[in-house]
């Protein structure tokens, strides 16, 4: 059983899936995102990612890119690999990033050419159309209730499709409204060790409902355009390199317009 749990922790797999967004501009139909979160101490697999060079349009890194005690050289190698994919790289902090030497961590992230988003928006353009990416920073102090307000969108961009990149999906439970179309998150590790008949043991009820996978969230944003969320199980592990019932993963997400789908 221990061997199986270690093997699951070091599993290398990319999940390719499509996400249909009602308000996605036609120019972004087929836009491909490599989404990786919760790397922790792992080394990203060059043999698996190299074939994606020039075949993804953006790389989103969802926090916990390293952790305390992990070699800085490993983070530097991982960032160099993502930068080699010939696509812009965007990143947010996770809680474990702040437990490491955050100044060194940030220097490595920025030195790779990645854009580190600290509660800020960036506009991504394609063929004359634009979408907004908002990076939510994990609270450095004050605990999970201390998130900053979402950065405002410029008046001229208020109708654009918006994607939110946030480490911990629990952020959503602190919001009264979320003017966005898609949330990409990690942190949960899908429970990491999900025992038969017991399931995963999370301290907050929110995680029992929103643990890993894809969701449509009622009661947020524009009711005519449901808010969608993807929670990744992440690529690394916290504490011990063990997984059960929740194998490691990363994602290639292809955005699709609603009119091209038969749902």
CSV table of C-alpha atoms in Angstrom, one decimal:
chain,number,residue,atom,x,y,z
A,1,UNK,CA,0.0,0.0,0.0
A,2,UNK,CA,2.9,2.4,0.8
A,3,UNK,CA,4.5,1.7,-2.6
A,4,UNK,CA,1.2,2.5,-4.3
A,5,UNK,CA,0.8,5.7,-2.4
A,6,UNK,CA,4.3,6.9,-3.2
A,7,UNK,CA,3.8,6.0,-6.9
A,8,UNK,CA,0.5,8.0,-7.0
A,9,UNK,CA,2.4,11.0,-5.4
A,10,UNK,CA,5.0,10.9,-8.2
A,11,UNK,CA,2.6,10.2,-11.0
A,12,UNK,CA,3.1,12.3,-14.1
A,13,UNK,CA,0.0,13.0,-16.0
A,14,UNK,CA,-1.6,15.8,-18.0
A,15,UNK,CA,-5.3,16.1,-18.2
A,16,UNK,CA,-6.5,17.6,-21.4
A,17,UNK,CA,-10.0,19.0,-21.3
A,18,UNK,CA,-12.2,21.7,-22.8
A,19,UNK,CA,-13.9,24.5,-20.9
A,20,UNK,CA,-17.0,26.1,-22.5
A,21,UNK,CA,-17.5,29.7,-21.5
A,22,UNK,CA,-20.6,31.6,-22.6
A,23,UNK,CA,-18.9,35.0,-23.1
A,24,UNK,CA,-15.6,33.8,-24.6
A,25,UNK,CA,-14.7,36.0,-27.6
A,26,UNK,CA,-14.6,34.0,-30.8
A,27,UNK,CA,-11.0,34.9,-31.3
A,28,UNK,CA,-10.2,33.0,-28.1
A,29,UNK,CA,-11.9,29.8,-29.2
A,30,UNK,CA,-9.2,27.1,-29.0
A,31,UNK,CA,-7.0,29.2,-26.6
A,32,UNK,CA,-4.9,26.6,-24.7
A,33,UNK,CA,-3.7,27.1,-21.1
A,34,UNK,CA,-1.2,24.9,-19.3
A,35,UNK,CA,-2.3,25.0,-15.7
A,36,UNK,CA,0.0,23.7,-13.0
A,37,UNK,CA,-0.4,24.2,-9.2
A,38,UNK,CA,1.0,22.9,-6.0
A,39,UNK,CA,4.4,21.8,-7.3
A,40,UNK,CA,6.0,22.0,-3.8
A,41,UNK,CA,9.3,19.9,-3.9
A,42,UNK,CA,8.7,18.2,-7.2
A,43,UNK,CA,10.7,18.7,-10.4
A,44,UNK,CA,8.5,19.3,-13.4
A,45,UNK,CA,9.0,16.6,-16.1
A,46,UNK,CA,10.8,18.1,-19.1
A,47,UNK,CA,10.1,15.1,-21.3
A,48,UNK,CA,6.4,15.6,-20.8
A,49,UNK,CA,6.3,19.4,-21.1
A,50,UNK,CA,8.8,19.9,-24.0
A,51,UNK,CA,6.3,18.6,-26.6
A,52,UNK,CA,3.9,21.5,-25.5
A,53,UNK,CA,6.5,24.1,-26.7
A,54,UNK,CA,4.7,26.4,-29.0
A,55,UNK,CA,1.4,24.5,-28.6
A,56,UNK,CA,0.0,26.4,-25.6
A,57,UNK,CA,-1.0,30.0,-25.5
A,58,UNK,CA,-0.3,30.7,-21.8
A,59,UNK,CA,1.0,29.0,-18.7
A,60,UNK,CA,-0.8,29.6,-15.4
A,61,UNK,CA,0.9,28.7,-12.2
A,62,UNK,CA,-1.5,28.5,-9.2
A,63,UNK,CA,0.8,28.8,-6.2
A,64,UNK,CA,2.8,26.6,-3.9
A,65,UNK,CA,5.5,26.6,-6.5
A,66,UNK,CA,8.0,25.6,-3.8
A,67,UNK,CA,8.0,25.2,0.0
A,68,UNK,CA,10.3,25.7,2.9
A,69,UNK,CA,13.4,23.5,2.7
A,70,UNK,CA,13.0,22.8,-1.1
A,71,UNK,CA,16.2,23.8,-3.1
A,72,UNK,CA,16.0,27.1,-4.7
A,73,UNK,CA,17.7,25.6,-7.8
A,74,UNK,CA,14.7,23.3,-8.2
A,75,UNK,CA,12.3,26.2,-8.4
A,76,UNK,CA,14.7,27.9,-10.8
A,77,UNK,CA,14.8,24.8,-13.0
A,78,UNK,CA,11.0,24.5,-13.0
A,79,UNK,CA,10.5,28.2,-13.9
A,80,UNK,CA,13.1,27.9,-16.7
A,81,UNK,CA,11.2,24.9,-18.1
A,82,UNK,CA,7.9,26.7,-18.1
A,83,UNK,CA,9.5,29.8,-19.7
A,84,UNK,CA,10.9,27.5,-22.5
A,85,UNK,CA,7.4,26.7,-23.7
A,86,UNK,CA,7.2,29.9,-25.8
A,87,UNK,CA,4.1,31.2,-24.1
A,88,UNK,CA,3.6,33.9,-21.4
A,89,UNK,CA,3.7,32.6,-17.9
A,90,UNK,CA,1.5,34.0,-15.1
A,91,UNK,CA,1.8,33.0,-11.4
A,92,UNK,CA,0.3,33.7,-8.0
A,93,UNK,CA,1.6,32.9,-4.5
A,94,UNK,CA,0.4,30.0,-2.4
A,95,UNK,CA,0.7,29.7,1.4
A,96,UNK,CA,3.8,27.5,1.2
A,97,UNK,CA,5.6,30.1,-1.0
A,98,UNK,CA,5.3,32.5,1.9
A,99,UNK,CA,6.8,30.0,4.3
A,100,UNK,CA,9.9,29.8,2.1
A,101,UNK,CA,12.3,32.7,1.5
A,102,UNK,CA,9.8,34.7,-0.3
A,103,UNK,CA,12.2,37.4,-1.5
A,104,UNK,CA,14.3,34.7,-3.2
A,105,UNK,CA,11.2,32.9,-4.5
A,106,UNK,CA,9.9,36.1,-6.1
A,107,UNK,CA,13.3,36.9,-7.6
A,108,UNK,CA,13.4,33.5,-9.2
A,109,UNK,CA,9.9,33.7,-10.5
A,110,UNK,CA,10.3,37.2,-12.0
A,111,UNK,CA,13.8,36.4,-13.2
A,112,UNK,CA,12.4,33.6,-15.4
A,113,UNK,CA,10.3,36.2,-17.2
A,114,UNK,CA,7.0,35.1,-15.5
A,115,UNK,CA,4.5,37.7,-14.5
A,116,UNK,CA,3.8,37.4,-10.8
A,117,UNK,CA,0.3,38.7,-10.1
A,118,UNK,CA,-0.2,40.3,-6.6
A,119,UNK,CA,-3.9,41.2,-6.5
A,120,UNK,CA,-3.8,42.7,-10.0
A,121,UNK,CA,-5.3,42.4,-13.5
A,122,UNK,CA,-3.5,41.7,-16.7
A,123,UNK,CA,-5.1,41.9,-20.2
A,124,UNK,CA,-4.5,39.1,-22.6
A,125,UNK,CA,-5.1,39.9,-26.2
A,126,UNK,CA,-5.7,37.7,-29.3
A,127,UNK,CA,-6.6,38.7,-32.8
A,128,UNK,CA,-8.0,42.1,-31.6
A,129,UNK,CA,-10.0,40.6,-28.7
A,130,UNK,CA,-9.2,40.7,-25.0
A,131,UNK,CA,-9.9,38.8,-21.8
A,132,UNK,CA,-8.8,39.7,-18.3
A,133,UNK,CA,-6.8,37.6,-16.0
A,134,UNK,CA,-6.9,38.5,-12.3
A,135,UNK,CA,-4.2,37.0,-10.0
A,136,UNK,CA,-5.3,36.8,-6.3
A,137,UNK,CA,-2.4,36.8,-3.9
A,138,UNK,CA,-2.6,34.5,-0.9
A,139,UNK,CA,-2.7,36.6,2.3
A,140,UNK,CA,0.8,37.0,3.6
A,141,UNK,CA,-0.5,37.9,7.1
A,142,UNK,CA,-3.8,37.7,8.8
A,143,UNK,CA,-4.9,34.3,7.8
A,144,UNK,CA,-7.4,33.2,5.1
A,145,UNK,CA,-9.9,35.9,6.0
A,146,UNK,CA,-7.4,38.7,5.1
A,147,UNK,CA,-7.7,38.5,1.3
A,148,UNK,CA,-7.6,41.9,-0.4
A,149,UNK,CA,-10.6,43.0,-2.5
A,150,UNK,CA,-10.5,42.1,-6.2
A,151,UNK,CA,-8.7,44.7,-8.1
A,152,UNK,CA,-11.1,46.9,-10.1
A,153,UNK,CA,-11.4,46.5,-13.8
A,154,UNK,CA,-11.0,49.6,-16.0
A,155,UNK,CA,-14.3,51.1,-17.1
A,156,UNK,CA,-13.7,50.3,-20.7
A,157,UNK,CA,-13.0,46.6,-19.9
A,158,UNK,CA,-15.9,46.0,-17.6
A,159,UNK,CA,-17.7,43.7,-20.1
A,160,UNK,CA,-14.7,41.5,-20.9
A,161,UNK,CA,-14.6,37.9,-19.9
A,162,UNK,CA,-12.6,37.5,-16.7
A,163,UNK,CA,-10.5,34.5,-15.4
A,164,UNK,CA,-9.4,34.5,-11.8
A,165,UNK,CA,-6.2,32.6,-10.8
A,166,UNK,CA,-6.2,32.0,-7.0
A,167,UNK,CA,-4.3,29.4,-5.0
A,168,UNK,CA,-7.0,28.4,-2.4
A,169,UNK,CA,-10.6,28.0,-3.6
A,170,UNK,CA,-11.7,28.9,-0.1
A,171,UNK,CA,-11.2,32.5,-1.2
A,172,UNK,CA,-14.6,32.1,-2.9
A,173,UNK,CA,-16.4,31.6,0.4
A,174,UNK,CA,-15.2,35.1,1.5
A,175,UNK,CA,-16.8,36.8,-1.5
A,176,UNK,CA,-20.2,38.4,-1.7
A,177,UNK,CA,-20.0,38.4,-5.5
A,178,UNK,CA,-17.5,37.5,-8.1
A,179,UNK,CA,-17.6,39.4,-11.4
A,180,UNK,CA,-15.9,36.6,-13.4
A,181,UNK,CA,-16.5,33.7,-15.7
A,182,UNK,CA,-13.8,31.1,-14.6
A,183,UNK,CA,-11.8,30.4,-11.4
A,184,UNK,CA,-8.7,28.3,-11.5
A,185,UNK,CA,-7.5,27.1,-8.1
A,186,UNK,CA,-5.5,24.3,-6.3
A,187,UNK,CA,-4.4,24.0,-2.7
A,188,UNK,CA,-6.7,21.1,-1.8
A,189,UNK,CA,-4.6,18.3,-3.4
A,190,UNK,CA,-8.0,16.6,-3.8
A,191,UNK,CA,-7.6,15.6,-0.2
A,192,UNK,CA,-4.2,14.0,-1.1
A,193,UNK,CA,-5.1,10.8,0.9
A,194,UNK,CA,-8.7,9.9,0.3
A,195,UNK,CA,-9.5,6.8,2.4
A,196,UNK,CA,-12.3,4.3,1.4
A,197,UNK,CA,-15.5,5.0,3.4
A,198,UNK,CA,-13.9,7.9,5.1
A,199,UNK,CA,-12.9,10.2,2.3
A,200,UNK,CA,-10.6,13.2,2.8
A,201,UNK,CA,-10.4,15.0,6.0
A,202,UNK,CA,-10.7,18.8,5.5
A,203,UNK,CA,-11.2,21.2,8.4
A,204,UNK,CA,-13.6,23.4,6.5
A,205,UNK,CA,-17.0,22.4,5.2
A,206,UNK,CA,-16.3,24.3,2.0
A,207,UNK,CA,-13.7,21.7,1.0
A,208,UNK,CA,-16.2,18.9,1.4
A,209,UNK,CA,-18.3,20.5,-1.4
A,210,UNK,CA,-15.5,21.9,-3.5
A,211,UNK,CA,-12.6,19.5,-3.3
A,212,UNK,CA,-11.2,18.8,-6.8
A,213,UNK,CA,-12.6,18.9,-10.3
A,214,UNK,CA,-15.0,21.1,-12.2
A,215,UNK,CA,-17.9,23.1,-10.7
A,216,UNK,CA,-20.6,25.6,-11.6
A,217,UNK,CA,-21.1,27.9,-8.7
A,218,UNK,CA,-24.6,29.3,-8.1
A,219,UNK,CA,-25.2,32.7,-6.6
A,220,UNK,CA,-22.2,34.6,-7.9
A,221,UNK,CA,-21.6,37.0,-10.8
A,222,UNK,CA,-24.1,37.4,-13.6
A,223,UNK,CA,-26.8,34.7,-13.3
A,224,UNK,CA,-27.1,34.6,-17.1
A,225,UNK,CA,-23.5,33.5,-17.2
A,226,UNK,CA,-22.7,30.8,-14.6
A,227,UNK,CA,-19.4,31.1,-12.7
A,228,UNK,CA,-17.3,28.0,-13.5
A,229,UNK,CA,-14.4,26.7,-11.3
A,230,UNK,CA,-11.7,24.1,-11.8
A,231,UNK,CA,-9.8,22.9,-8.7
A,232,UNK,CA,-6.7,20.9,-9.5
A,233,UNK,CA,-5.4,18.1,-7.4
A,234,UNK,CA,-1.9,19.6,-8.0
A,235,UNK,CA,1.3,18.1,-9.1
A,236,UNK,CA,3.2,17.9,-5.7
A,237,UNK,CA,2.3,16.9,-2.2
A,238,UNK,CA,2.3,18.6,1.2
A,239,UNK,CA,4.1,17.1,4.1
A,240,UNK,CA,4.7,13.5,3.1
A,241,UNK,CA,5.1,12.3,-0.6
A,242,UNK,CA,2.0,10.1,-0.4
A,243,UNK,CA,-1.3,10.1,-2.3
A,244,UNK,CA,-4.3,7.7,-2.3
A,245,UNK,CA,-7.4,8.2,-4.4
A,246,UNK,CA,-6.2,11.6,-5.6
A,247,UNK,CA,-3.3,11.2,-8.1
A,248,UNK,CA,-1.0,14.1,-9.1
A,249,UNK,CA,-2.1,16.1,-12.1
A,250,UNK,CA,-1.6,19.1,-14.3
A,251,UNK,CA,-3.9,20.4,-17.0
A,252,UNK,CA,-4.0,21.6,-20.6
A,253,UNK,CA,-7.3,23.6,-20.8
A,254,UNK,CA,-8.8,24.5,-24.2
A,255,UNK,CA,-11.3,27.3,-24.0
A,256,UNK,CA,-14.3,27.0,-26.2
A,257,UNK,CA,-17.2,29.3,-27.2
A,258,UNK,CA,-20.7,28.2,-26.3
A,259,UNK,CA,-22.0,28.3,-29.9
A,260,UNK,CA,-19.5,25.6,-30.9
A,261,UNK,CA,-20.8,23.1,-28.4
A,262,UNK,CA,-23.9,20.9,-28.2
A,263,UNK,CA,-24.6,20.7,-24.5
